Amino acid sequence: MAGTGEAGPSDKGVGVTRFDDLDGNPIAVLMNYSVQSSVMMESVMANGDLPVTADLAGAAVQHIEKQYDAAVGFFLVGSCGDQSPAFRSKRYTIDKGKNWSQVDAQDAGWLLLAVQGERLGTEVVRVSETIKTTSGGARSPLRLVTGSVTVNTMIPGHPTRPTTTYDFTPNGTADVPIWVLRVGDGVFVGVAPELSTDTALSIKKHSPFPHTAVLSMIEGGSKNMAEARSYARITYEAMDSSYAQGSAETVAAKIGDMLDALRG
């Protein structure tokens, strides 16, 4: 439920989109990465202050914008529901008796943030430099389509520790809005819930577009939408969700239909 899970699914690919002006100069660099921007979350400084920071997203964007004088960097949150940064200032530790506790690096957390932001930003710049943009026109259609799908809901819990039993009984329904933006041969798919890795990877795998970016937390976000694996394992994401089991798979299927229609 808490801490790292090295055997779990994780999407290590970072999607990069670059927009140039008519002279071929970069004006915007977009990164799509599946991770929470939470390196400094819940950390408390040595003097008792709470950190004020744009965290991992801000650190990565700052690095990118230093490499491109006139370009703006954007961080597009991917499937972040089950993906934390590799290193967090306030982290879980587990002893040999499987007892867990939390340790806070406090002021040293800023170094963890700087290093990870720089590493992510460096990879984005490397990929960006390999992109060859086109002049647009009929070969690069721009189209936004929206839709929604109805899913079952449940009352989210407030998990504080691992458990072997939990009641995931649905108690209602809700409509989940979906946004799809096509830019040439690429497509950006966005939903409000925090998706899990399995869901995003499934959407990408079945997408008819060669470049597919999956975005979470569009229009403000709406907490976790866990996949079947999380409900089976009774994870934090599943217990903390207001969406019942099967919702993520229903949303992924609807997105697949929208992408097929858009491509056709």
PDB file of C-alpha atoms in Angstrom:
ATOM      1  CA  MET A   1       0.000   0.000   0.000  1.00  0.00           C
ATOM      2  CA  ALA A   2       2.813   2.436   0.834  1.00  0.00           C
ATOM      3  CA  GLY A   3       6.415   2.800  -0.218  1.00  0.00           C
ATOM      4  CA  THR A   4       8.057   1.442  -3.352  1.00  0.00           C
ATOM      5  CA  GLY A   5       6.978  -1.612  -5.320  1.00  0.00           C
ATOM      6  CA  GLU A   6       9.778  -2.482  -7.716  1.00  0.00           C
ATOM      7  CA  ALA A   7       7.845  -5.416  -9.196  1.00  0.00           C
ATOM      8  CA  GLY A   8       4.841  -3.287 -10.109  1.00  0.00           C
ATOM      9  CA  PRO A   9       4.111  -1.827 -13.563  1.00  0.00           C
ATOM     10  CA  SER A  10       5.754   1.461 -14.525  1.00  0.00           C
ATOM     11  CA  ASP A  11       5.947   3.437 -17.760  1.00  0.00           C
ATOM     12  CA  LYS A  12       9.482   4.845 -18.033  1.00  0.00           C
ATOM     13  CA  GLY A  13       8.916   6.451 -21.412  1.00  0.00           C
ATOM     14  CA  VAL A  14       8.684  10.241 -21.546  1.00  0.00           C
ATOM     15  CA  GLY A  15       6.647  11.734 -24.382  1.00  0.00           C
ATOM     16  CA  VAL A  16       7.945  14.969 -25.891  1.00  0.00           C
ATOM     17  CA  THR A  17       6.145  17.356 -28.252  1.00  0.00           C
ATOM     18  CA  ARG A  18       7.826  20.444 -29.692  1.00  0.00           C
ATOM     19  CA  PHE A  19       6.220  23.391 -31.424  1.00  0.00           C
ATOM     20  CA  ASP A  20       8.352  25.717 -33.580  1.00  0.00           C
ATOM     21  CA  ASP A  21       7.653  29.119 -35.087  1.00  0.00           C
ATOM     22  CA  LEU A  22       7.682  29.672 -38.870  1.00  0.00           C
ATOM     23  CA  ASP A  23      11.445  30.125 -38.784  1.00  0.00           C
ATOM     24  CA  GLY A  24      11.992  26.762 -37.100  1.00  0.00           C
ATOM     25  CA  ASN A  25      12.747  28.122 -33.645  1.00  0.00           C
ATOM     26  CA  PRO A  26      11.268  26.187 -30.682  1.00  0.00           C
ATOM     27  CA  ILE A  27       8.508  28.115 -28.896  1.00  0.00           C
ATOM     28  CA  ALA A  28       7.063  25.337 -26.700  1.00  0.00           C
ATOM     29  CA  VAL A  29       8.275  21.969 -25.391  1.00  0.00           C
ATOM     30  CA  LEU A  30       5.696  19.651 -23.839  1.00  0.00           C
ATOM     31  CA  MET A  31       6.611  16.648 -21.719  1.00  0.00           C
ATOM     32  CA  ASN A  32       4.203  13.848 -20.842  1.00  0.00           C
ATOM     33  CA  TYR A  33       5.483  11.676 -17.993  1.00  0.00           C
ATOM     34  CA  SER A  34       3.781   9.263 -15.615  1.00  0.00           C
ATOM     35  CA  VAL A  35       4.748  10.469 -12.149  1.00  0.00           C
ATOM     36  CA  GLN A  36       3.340  12.465  -9.267  1.00  0.00           C
ATOM     37  CA  SER A  37       5.040  15.803  -8.683  1.00  0.00           C
ATOM     38  CA  SER A  38       5.553  15.012  -5.016  1.00  0.00           C
ATOM     39  CA  VAL A  39       9.242  14.967  -4.090  1.00  0.00           C
ATOM     40  CA  MET A  40       8.677  17.515  -1.299  1.00  0.00           C
ATOM     41  CA  MET A  41       5.138  16.477  -0.350  1.00  0.00           C
ATOM     42  CA  GLU A  42       4.549  16.488   3.446  1.00  0.00           C
ATOM     43  CA  SER A  43       8.195  17.353   4.117  1.00  0.00           C
ATOM     44  CA  VAL A  44       8.919  19.905   6.855  1.00  0.00           C
ATOM     45  CA  MET A  45      12.044  22.043   6.847  1.00  0.00           C
ATOM     46  CA  ALA A  46      14.475  22.094   9.778  1.00  0.00           C
ATOM     47  CA  ASN A  47      13.070  25.456  10.954  1.00  0.00           C
ATOM     48  CA  GLY A  48       9.519  24.097  10.910  1.00  0.00           C
ATOM     49  CA  ASP A  49       8.427  25.758   7.664  1.00  0.00           C
ATOM     50  CA  LEU A  50       6.567  23.929   4.921  1.00  0.00           C
ATOM     51  CA  PRO A  51       8.208  24.033   1.470  1.00  0.00           C
ATOM     52  CA  VAL A  52       6.590  26.146  -1.261  1.00  0.00           C
ATOM     53  CA  THR A  53       7.532  24.639  -4.612  1.00  0.00           C
ATOM     54  CA  ALA A  54       6.345  23.577  -8.072  1.00  0.00           C
ATOM     55  CA  ASP A  55       8.190  20.353  -7.222  1.00  0.00           C
ATOM     56  CA  LEU A  56       9.312  17.867  -9.879  1.00  0.00           C
ATOM     57  CA  ALA A  57       7.235  19.389 -12.677  1.00  0.00           C
ATOM     58  CA  GLY A  58       8.623  22.842 -11.975  1.00  0.00           C
ATOM     59  CA  ALA A  59      12.216  21.660 -11.649  1.00  0.00           C
ATOM     60  CA  ALA A  60      12.052  19.786 -14.956  1.00  0.00           C
ATOM     61  CA  VAL A  61      10.398  22.708 -16.755  1.00  0.00           C
ATOM     62  CA  GLN A  62      12.987  25.115 -15.329  1.00  0.00           C
ATOM     63  CA  HIS A  63      15.791  22.985 -16.753  1.00  0.00           C
ATOM     64  CA  ILE A  64      14.132  22.849 -20.180  1.00  0.00           C
ATOM     65  CA  GLU A  65      13.527  26.587 -20.347  1.00  0.00           C
ATOM     66  CA  LYS A  66      17.197  27.235 -19.539  1.00  0.00           C
ATOM     67  CA  GLN A  67      18.146  25.269 -22.659  1.00  0.00           C
ATOM     68  CA  TYR A  68      15.667  27.094 -24.915  1.00  0.00           C
ATOM     69  CA  ASP A  69      15.819  30.848 -24.386  1.00  0.00           C
ATOM     70  CA  ALA A  70      12.498  31.693 -26.080  1.00  0.00           C
ATOM     71  CA  ALA A  71      10.552  28.486 -25.478  1.00  0.00           C
ATOM     72  CA  VAL A  72       7.990  27.709 -22.792  1.00  0.00           C
ATOM     73  CA  GLY A  73       8.019  24.322 -21.071  1.00  0.00           C
ATOM     74  CA  PHE A  74       4.878  22.414 -20.088  1.00  0.00           C
ATOM     75  CA  PHE A  75       4.481  19.372 -17.826  1.00  0.00           C
ATOM     76  CA  LEU A  76       1.536  17.181 -18.858  1.00  0.00           C
ATOM     77  CA  VAL A  77       0.765  14.769 -16.010  1.00  0.00           C
ATOM     78  CA  GLY A  78       0.530  11.165 -17.166  1.00  0.00           C
ATOM     79  CA  SER A  79      -0.767   8.094 -15.321  1.00  0.00           C
ATOM     80  CA  CYS A  80       0.241   9.316 -11.875  1.00  0.00           C
ATOM     81  CA  GLY A  81      -2.161   7.353  -9.669  1.00  0.00           C
ATOM     82  CA  ASP A  82       0.392   4.688  -8.767  1.00  0.00           C
ATOM     83  CA  GLN A  83       3.682   6.413  -9.667  1.00  0.00           C
ATOM     84  CA  SER A  84       5.724   8.395  -7.155  1.00  0.00           C
ATOM     85  CA  PRO A  85       9.159   9.948  -7.781  1.00  0.00           C
ATOM     86  CA  ALA A  86      12.106   7.601  -7.310  1.00  0.00           C
ATOM     87  CA  PHE A  87      13.212   9.600  -4.254  1.00  0.00           C
ATOM     88  CA  ARG A  88      11.041  11.665  -1.927  1.00  0.00           C
ATOM     89  CA  SER A  89      12.091  13.900   0.926  1.00  0.00           C
ATOM     90  CA  LYS A  90       9.600  12.270   3.296  1.00  0.00           C
ATOM     91  CA  ARG A  91       9.805   8.558   2.612  1.00  0.00           C
ATOM     92  CA  TYR A  92       8.738   5.205   3.987  1.00  0.00           C
ATOM     93  CA  THR A  93      11.266   2.819   5.528  1.00  0.00           C
ATOM     94  CA  ILE A  94      10.682  -0.834   6.408  1.00  0.00           C
ATOM     95  CA  ASP A  95      12.798  -2.774   8.888  1.00  0.00           C
ATOM     96  CA  LYS A  96      13.593  -6.495   8.878  1.00  0.00           C
ATOM     97  CA  GLY A  97      10.467  -7.147  10.933  1.00  0.00           C
ATOM     98  CA  LYS A  98       8.374  -5.541   8.151  1.00  0.00           C
ATOM     99  CA  ASN A  99       7.498  -2.620  10.387  1.00  0.00           C
ATOM    100  CA  TRP A 100       7.248   0.654   8.486  1.00  0.00           C
ATOM    101  CA  SER A 101       7.861   4.244   9.483  1.00  0.00           C
ATOM    102  CA  GLN A 102       8.541   7.602   7.804  1.00  0.00           C
ATOM    103  CA  VAL A 103      11.776   9.575   7.678  1.00  0.00           C
ATOM    104  CA  ASP A 104      12.025  13.211   6.552  1.00  0.00           C
ATOM    105  CA  ALA A 105      15.164  14.491   4.807  1.00  0.00           C
ATOM    106  CA  GLN A 106      13.954  18.058   5.494  1.00  0.00           C
ATOM    107  CA  ASP A 107      16.237  20.676   3.870  1.00  0.00           C
ATOM    108  CA  ALA A 108      18.241  17.960   2.099  1.00  0.00           C
ATOM    109  CA  GLY A 109      15.086  17.205   0.125  1.00  0.00           C
ATOM    110  CA  TRP A 110      15.823  20.185  -2.115  1.00  0.00           C
ATOM    111  CA  LEU A 111      18.852  18.340  -3.497  1.00  0.00           C
ATOM    112  CA  LEU A 112      16.711  15.282  -4.244  1.00  0.00           C
ATOM    113  CA  LEU A 113      14.311  17.564  -6.113  1.00  0.00           C
ATOM    114  CA  ALA A 114      17.034  19.360  -8.084  1.00  0.00           C
ATOM    115  CA  VAL A 115      18.733  16.145  -9.206  1.00  0.00           C
ATOM    116  CA  GLN A 116      15.525  14.429 -10.327  1.00  0.00           C
ATOM    117  CA  GLY A 117      14.211  17.546 -12.059  1.00  0.00           C
ATOM    118  CA  GLU A 118      17.479  17.961 -13.911  1.00  0.00           C
ATOM    119  CA  ARG A 119      17.537  14.310 -14.934  1.00  0.00           C
ATOM    120  CA  LEU A 120      14.001  14.411 -16.314  1.00  0.00           C
ATOM    121  CA  GLY A 121      14.544  17.764 -17.990  1.00  0.00           C
ATOM    122  CA  THR A 122      17.791  16.574 -19.592  1.00  0.00           C
ATOM    123  CA  GLU A 123      16.035  13.583 -21.156  1.00  0.00           C
ATOM    124  CA  VAL A 124      13.249  15.807 -22.488  1.00  0.00           C
ATOM    125  CA  VAL A 125      15.787  18.140 -24.113  1.00  0.00           C
ATOM    126  CA  ARG A 126      17.654  15.174 -25.624  1.00  0.00           C
ATOM    127  CA  VAL A 127      14.457  13.841 -27.192  1.00  0.00           C
ATOM    128  CA  SER A 128      13.364  17.315 -28.268  1.00  0.00           C
ATOM    129  CA  GLU A 129      16.578  17.769 -30.238  1.00  0.00           C
ATOM    130  CA  THR A 130      15.761  14.673 -32.333  1.00  0.00           C
ATOM    131  CA  ILE A 131      12.338  16.005 -33.406  1.00  0.00           C
ATOM    132  CA  LYS A 132      11.881  17.262 -36.957  1.00  0.00           C
ATOM    133  CA  THR A 133       8.814  19.491 -37.117  1.00  0.00           C
ATOM    134  CA  THR A 134       6.613  19.981 -40.190  1.00  0.00           C
ATOM    135  CA  SER A 135       5.007  23.096 -41.609  1.00  0.00           C
ATOM    136  CA  GLY A 136       1.477  21.850 -40.874  1.00  0.00           C
ATOM    137  CA  GLY A 137      -1.326  22.239 -43.381  1.00  0.00           C
ATOM    138  CA  ALA A 138      -3.504  19.358 -44.577  1.00  0.00           C
ATOM    139  CA  ARG A 139      -0.921  16.822 -43.401  1.00  0.00           C
ATOM    140  CA  SER A 140      -1.267  17.981 -39.809  1.00  0.00           C
ATOM    141  CA  PRO A 141      -4.977  18.137 -38.929  1.00  0.00           C
ATOM    142  CA  LEU A 142      -5.892  19.823 -35.659  1.00  0.00           C
ATOM    143  CA  ARG A 143      -9.114  18.619 -34.043  1.00  0.00           C
ATOM    144  CA  LEU A 144     -10.578  18.495 -30.546  1.00  0.00           C
ATOM    145  CA  VAL A 145     -13.325  16.000 -29.710  1.00  0.00           C
ATOM    146  CA  THR A 146     -15.008  15.401 -26.368  1.00  0.00           C
ATOM    147  CA  GLY A 147     -17.104  12.614 -24.960  1.00  0.00           C
ATOM    148  CA  SER A 148     -18.066  10.936 -21.716  1.00  0.00           C
ATOM    149  CA  VAL A 149     -18.827   7.528 -20.294  1.00  0.00           C
ATOM    150  CA  THR A 150     -20.888   6.459 -17.280  1.00  0.00           C
ATOM    151  CA  VAL A 151     -19.171   4.393 -14.589  1.00  0.00           C
ATOM    152  CA  ASN A 152     -20.065   3.017 -11.180  1.00  0.00           C
ATOM    153  CA  THR A 153     -18.986   4.946  -8.099  1.00  0.00           C
ATOM    154  CA  MET A 154     -18.347   4.171  -4.442  1.00  0.00           C
ATOM    155  CA  ILE A 155     -17.584   6.095  -1.280  1.00  0.00           C
ATOM    156  CA  PRO A 156     -13.813   6.644  -1.002  1.00  0.00           C
ATOM    157  CA  GLY A 157     -12.144   5.587   2.214  1.00  0.00           C
ATOM    158  CA  HIS A 158      -9.327   7.222   4.144  1.00  0.00           C
ATOM    159  CA  PRO A 159      -6.700   4.451   4.292  1.00  0.00           C
ATOM    160  CA  THR A 160      -3.977   4.889   6.870  1.00  0.00           C
ATOM    161  CA  ARG A 161      -2.419   1.423   6.831  1.00  0.00           C
ATOM    162  CA  PRO A 162      -2.402  -1.799   4.779  1.00  0.00           C
ATOM    163  CA  THR A 163      -5.371  -4.133   5.142  1.00  0.00           C
ATOM    164  CA  THR A 164      -6.442  -7.545   3.837  1.00  0.00           C
ATOM    165  CA  THR A 165     -10.163  -6.742   3.576  1.00  0.00           C
ATOM    166  CA  TYR A 166     -12.113  -3.806   2.166  1.00  0.00           C
ATOM    167  CA  ASP A 167     -15.666  -3.159   0.965  1.00  0.00           C
ATOM    168  CA  PHE A 168     -15.638  -1.979  -2.654  1.00  0.00           C
ATOM    169  CA  THR A 169     -19.439  -2.057  -3.091  1.00  0.00           C
ATOM    170  CA  PRO A 170     -20.692   0.455  -5.711  1.00  0.00           C
ATOM    171  CA  ASN A 171     -23.270   2.988  -4.509  1.00  0.00           C
ATOM    172  CA  GLY A 172     -24.056   5.063  -7.597  1.00  0.00           C
ATOM    173  CA  THR A 173     -22.919   6.225 -11.025  1.00  0.00           C
ATOM    174  CA  ALA A 174     -21.079   9.203 -12.510  1.00  0.00           C
ATOM    175  CA  ASP A 175     -20.191  10.537 -15.949  1.00  0.00           C
ATOM    176  CA  VAL A 176     -16.470  10.766 -16.726  1.00  0.00           C
ATOM    177  CA  PRO A 177     -15.631  13.465 -19.338  1.00  0.00           C
ATOM    178  CA  ILE A 178     -12.969  12.630 -21.931  1.00  0.00           C
ATOM    179  CA  TRP A 179     -10.953  15.081 -24.036  1.00  0.00           C
ATOM    180  CA  VAL A 180      -9.073  14.044 -27.191  1.00  0.00           C
ATOM    181  CA  LEU A 181      -6.897  16.497 -29.125  1.00  0.00           C
ATOM    182  CA  ARG A 182      -5.435  15.389 -32.443  1.00  0.00           C
ATOM    183  CA  VAL A 183      -2.353  17.190 -33.745  1.00  0.00           C
ATOM    184  CA  GLY A 184      -1.232  15.585 -36.994  1.00  0.00           C
ATOM    185  CA  ASP A 185      -0.258  11.974 -36.331  1.00  0.00           C
ATOM    186  CA  GLY A 186      -0.239  12.565 -32.588  1.00  0.00           C
ATOM    187  CA  VAL A 187      -3.068  12.617 -30.090  1.00  0.00           C
ATOM    188  CA  PHE A 188      -3.470  13.876 -26.528  1.00  0.00           C
ATOM    189  CA  VAL A 189      -6.038  11.985 -24.421  1.00  0.00           C
ATOM    190  CA  GLY A 190      -7.124  13.548 -21.137  1.00  0.00           C
ATOM    191  CA  VAL A 191      -9.400  12.688 -18.205  1.00  0.00           C
ATOM    192  CA  ALA A 192      -9.919  14.211 -14.769  1.00  0.00           C
ATOM    193  CA  PRO A 193      -9.121  11.135 -12.595  1.00  0.00           C
ATOM    194  CA  GLU A 194      -5.585  10.063 -11.748  1.00  0.00           C
ATOM    195  CA  LEU A 195      -5.143   7.013 -13.956  1.00  0.00           C
ATOM    196  CA  SER A 196      -2.900   4.060 -13.126  1.00  0.00           C
ATOM    197  CA  THR A 197      -0.065   2.761 -15.269  1.00  0.00           C
ATOM    198  CA  ASP A 198      -1.900  -0.328 -16.557  1.00  0.00           C
ATOM    199  CA  THR A 199      -4.738   1.846 -17.873  1.00  0.00           C
ATOM    200  CA  ALA A 200      -2.472   4.304 -19.686  1.00  0.00           C
ATOM    201  CA  LEU A 201      -0.350   1.545 -21.196  1.00  0.00           C
ATOM    202  CA  SER A 202      -3.497  -0.185 -22.469  1.00  0.00           C
ATOM    203  CA  ILE A 203      -4.715   3.046 -24.087  1.00  0.00           C
ATOM    204  CA  LYS A 204      -1.361   3.555 -25.809  1.00  0.00           C
ATOM    205  CA  LYS A 205      -1.131  -0.066 -26.930  1.00  0.00           C
ATOM    206  CA  HIS A 206      -4.526  -0.016 -28.649  1.00  0.00           C
ATOM    207  CA  SER A 207      -4.288   3.505 -30.049  1.00  0.00           C
ATOM    208  CA  PRO A 208      -4.311   3.729 -33.873  1.00  0.00           C
ATOM    209  CA  PHE A 209      -2.058   6.802 -33.667  1.00  0.00           C
ATOM    210  CA  PRO A 210       1.748   6.434 -33.740  1.00  0.00           C
ATOM    211  CA  HIS A 211       2.106   9.036 -30.982  1.00  0.00           C
ATOM    212  CA  THR A 212      -0.324   8.946 -28.037  1.00  0.00           C
ATOM    213  CA  ALA A 213      -0.036  10.993 -24.844  1.00  0.00           C
ATOM    214  CA  VAL A 214      -2.284  10.043 -21.912  1.00  0.00           C
ATOM    215  CA  LEU A 215      -3.049  12.847 -19.459  1.00  0.00           C
ATOM    216  CA  SER A 216      -4.505  12.721 -15.932  1.00  0.00           C
ATOM    217  CA  MET A 217      -5.920  15.508 -13.752  1.00  0.00           C
ATOM    218  CA  ILE A 218      -7.511  17.495 -16.595  1.00  0.00           C
ATOM    219  CA  GLU A 219      -9.921  20.227 -15.445  1.00  0.00           C
ATOM    220  CA  GLY A 220      -8.831  20.006 -11.828  1.00  0.00           C
ATOM    221  CA  GLY A 221      -8.610  16.270 -11.256  1.00  0.00           C
ATOM    222  CA  SER A 222     -10.875  13.866  -9.358  1.00  0.00           C
ATOM    223  CA  LYS A 223      -8.677  11.507  -7.321  1.00  0.00           C
ATOM    224  CA  ASN A 224      -7.688   7.969  -8.253  1.00  0.00           C
ATOM    225  CA  MET A 225      -9.247   5.677 -10.834  1.00  0.00           C
ATOM    226  CA  ALA A 226      -7.547   2.377 -10.061  1.00  0.00           C
ATOM    227  CA  GLU A 227      -7.301  -0.602 -12.419  1.00  0.00           C
ATOM    228  CA  ALA A 228      -8.336  -4.211 -11.711  1.00  0.00           C
ATOM    229  CA  ARG A 229      -4.921  -5.148 -10.293  1.00  0.00           C
ATOM    230  CA  SER A 230      -5.246  -2.521  -7.539  1.00  0.00           C
ATOM    231  CA  TYR A 231      -8.651  -3.764  -6.389  1.00  0.00           C
ATOM    232  CA  ALA A 232      -7.375  -7.342  -6.284  1.00  0.00           C
ATOM    233  CA  ARG A 233      -4.404  -6.264  -4.151  1.00  0.00           C
ATOM    234  CA  ILE A 234      -6.420  -3.749  -2.052  1.00  0.00           C
ATOM    235  CA  THR A 235      -3.998  -0.917  -2.696  1.00  0.00           C
ATOM    236  CA  TYR A 236      -4.141   2.664  -1.473  1.00  0.00           C
ATOM    237  CA  GLU A 237      -5.244   3.791  -4.958  1.00  0.00           C
ATOM    238  CA  ALA A 238      -8.261   1.466  -4.894  1.00  0.00           C
ATOM    239  CA  MET A 239      -9.317   2.307  -1.332  1.00  0.00           C
ATOM    240  CA  ASP A 240      -8.871   6.035  -1.929  1.00  0.00           C
ATOM    241  CA  SER A 241     -10.915   6.006  -5.143  1.00  0.00           C
ATOM    242  CA  SER A 242     -14.493   7.224  -5.624  1.00  0.00           C
ATOM    243  CA  TYR A 243     -14.758   5.009  -8.716  1.00  0.00           C
ATOM    244  CA  ALA A 244     -15.843   1.370  -8.458  1.00  0.00           C
ATOM    245  CA  GLN A 245     -13.944  -1.574  -9.880  1.00  0.00           C
ATOM    246  CA  GLY A 246     -14.143  -1.742 -13.658  1.00  0.00           C
ATOM    247  CA  SER A 247     -14.338   2.025 -14.154  1.00  0.00           C
ATOM    248  CA  ALA A 248     -10.810   2.361 -15.530  1.00  0.00           C
ATOM    249  CA  GLU A 249     -11.375  -0.413 -18.032  1.00  0.00           C
ATOM    250  CA  THR A 250     -14.684   1.172 -19.129  1.00  0.00           C
ATOM    251  CA  VAL A 251     -12.991   4.537 -19.649  1.00  0.00           C
ATOM    252  CA  ALA A 252     -10.108   2.945 -21.597  1.00  0.00           C
ATOM    253  CA  ALA A 253     -12.563   1.156 -23.885  1.00  0.00           C
ATOM    254  CA  LYS A 254     -14.467   4.392 -24.555  1.00  0.00           C
ATOM    255  CA  ILE A 255     -11.221   6.214 -25.333  1.00  0.00           C
ATOM    256  CA  GLY A 256     -10.294   3.431 -27.750  1.00  0.00           C
ATOM    257  CA  ASP A 257     -13.578   3.888 -29.625  1.00  0.00           C
ATOM    258  CA  MET A 258     -13.053   7.669 -29.790  1.00  0.00           C
ATOM    259  CA  LEU A 259      -9.515   7.266 -31.134  1.00  0.00           C
ATOM    260  CA  ASP A 260     -10.623   4.769 -33.783  1.00  0.00           C
ATOM    261  CA  ALA A 261     -13.360   7.146 -34.938  1.00  0.00           C
ATOM    262  CA  LEU A 262     -10.975  10.109 -34.973  1.00  0.00           C
ATOM    263  CA  ARG A 263      -8.343   8.223 -36.958  1.00  0.00           C
ATOM    264  CA  GLY A 264     -10.906   6.990 -39.478  1.00  0.00           C
TER     265      GLY A 264
END
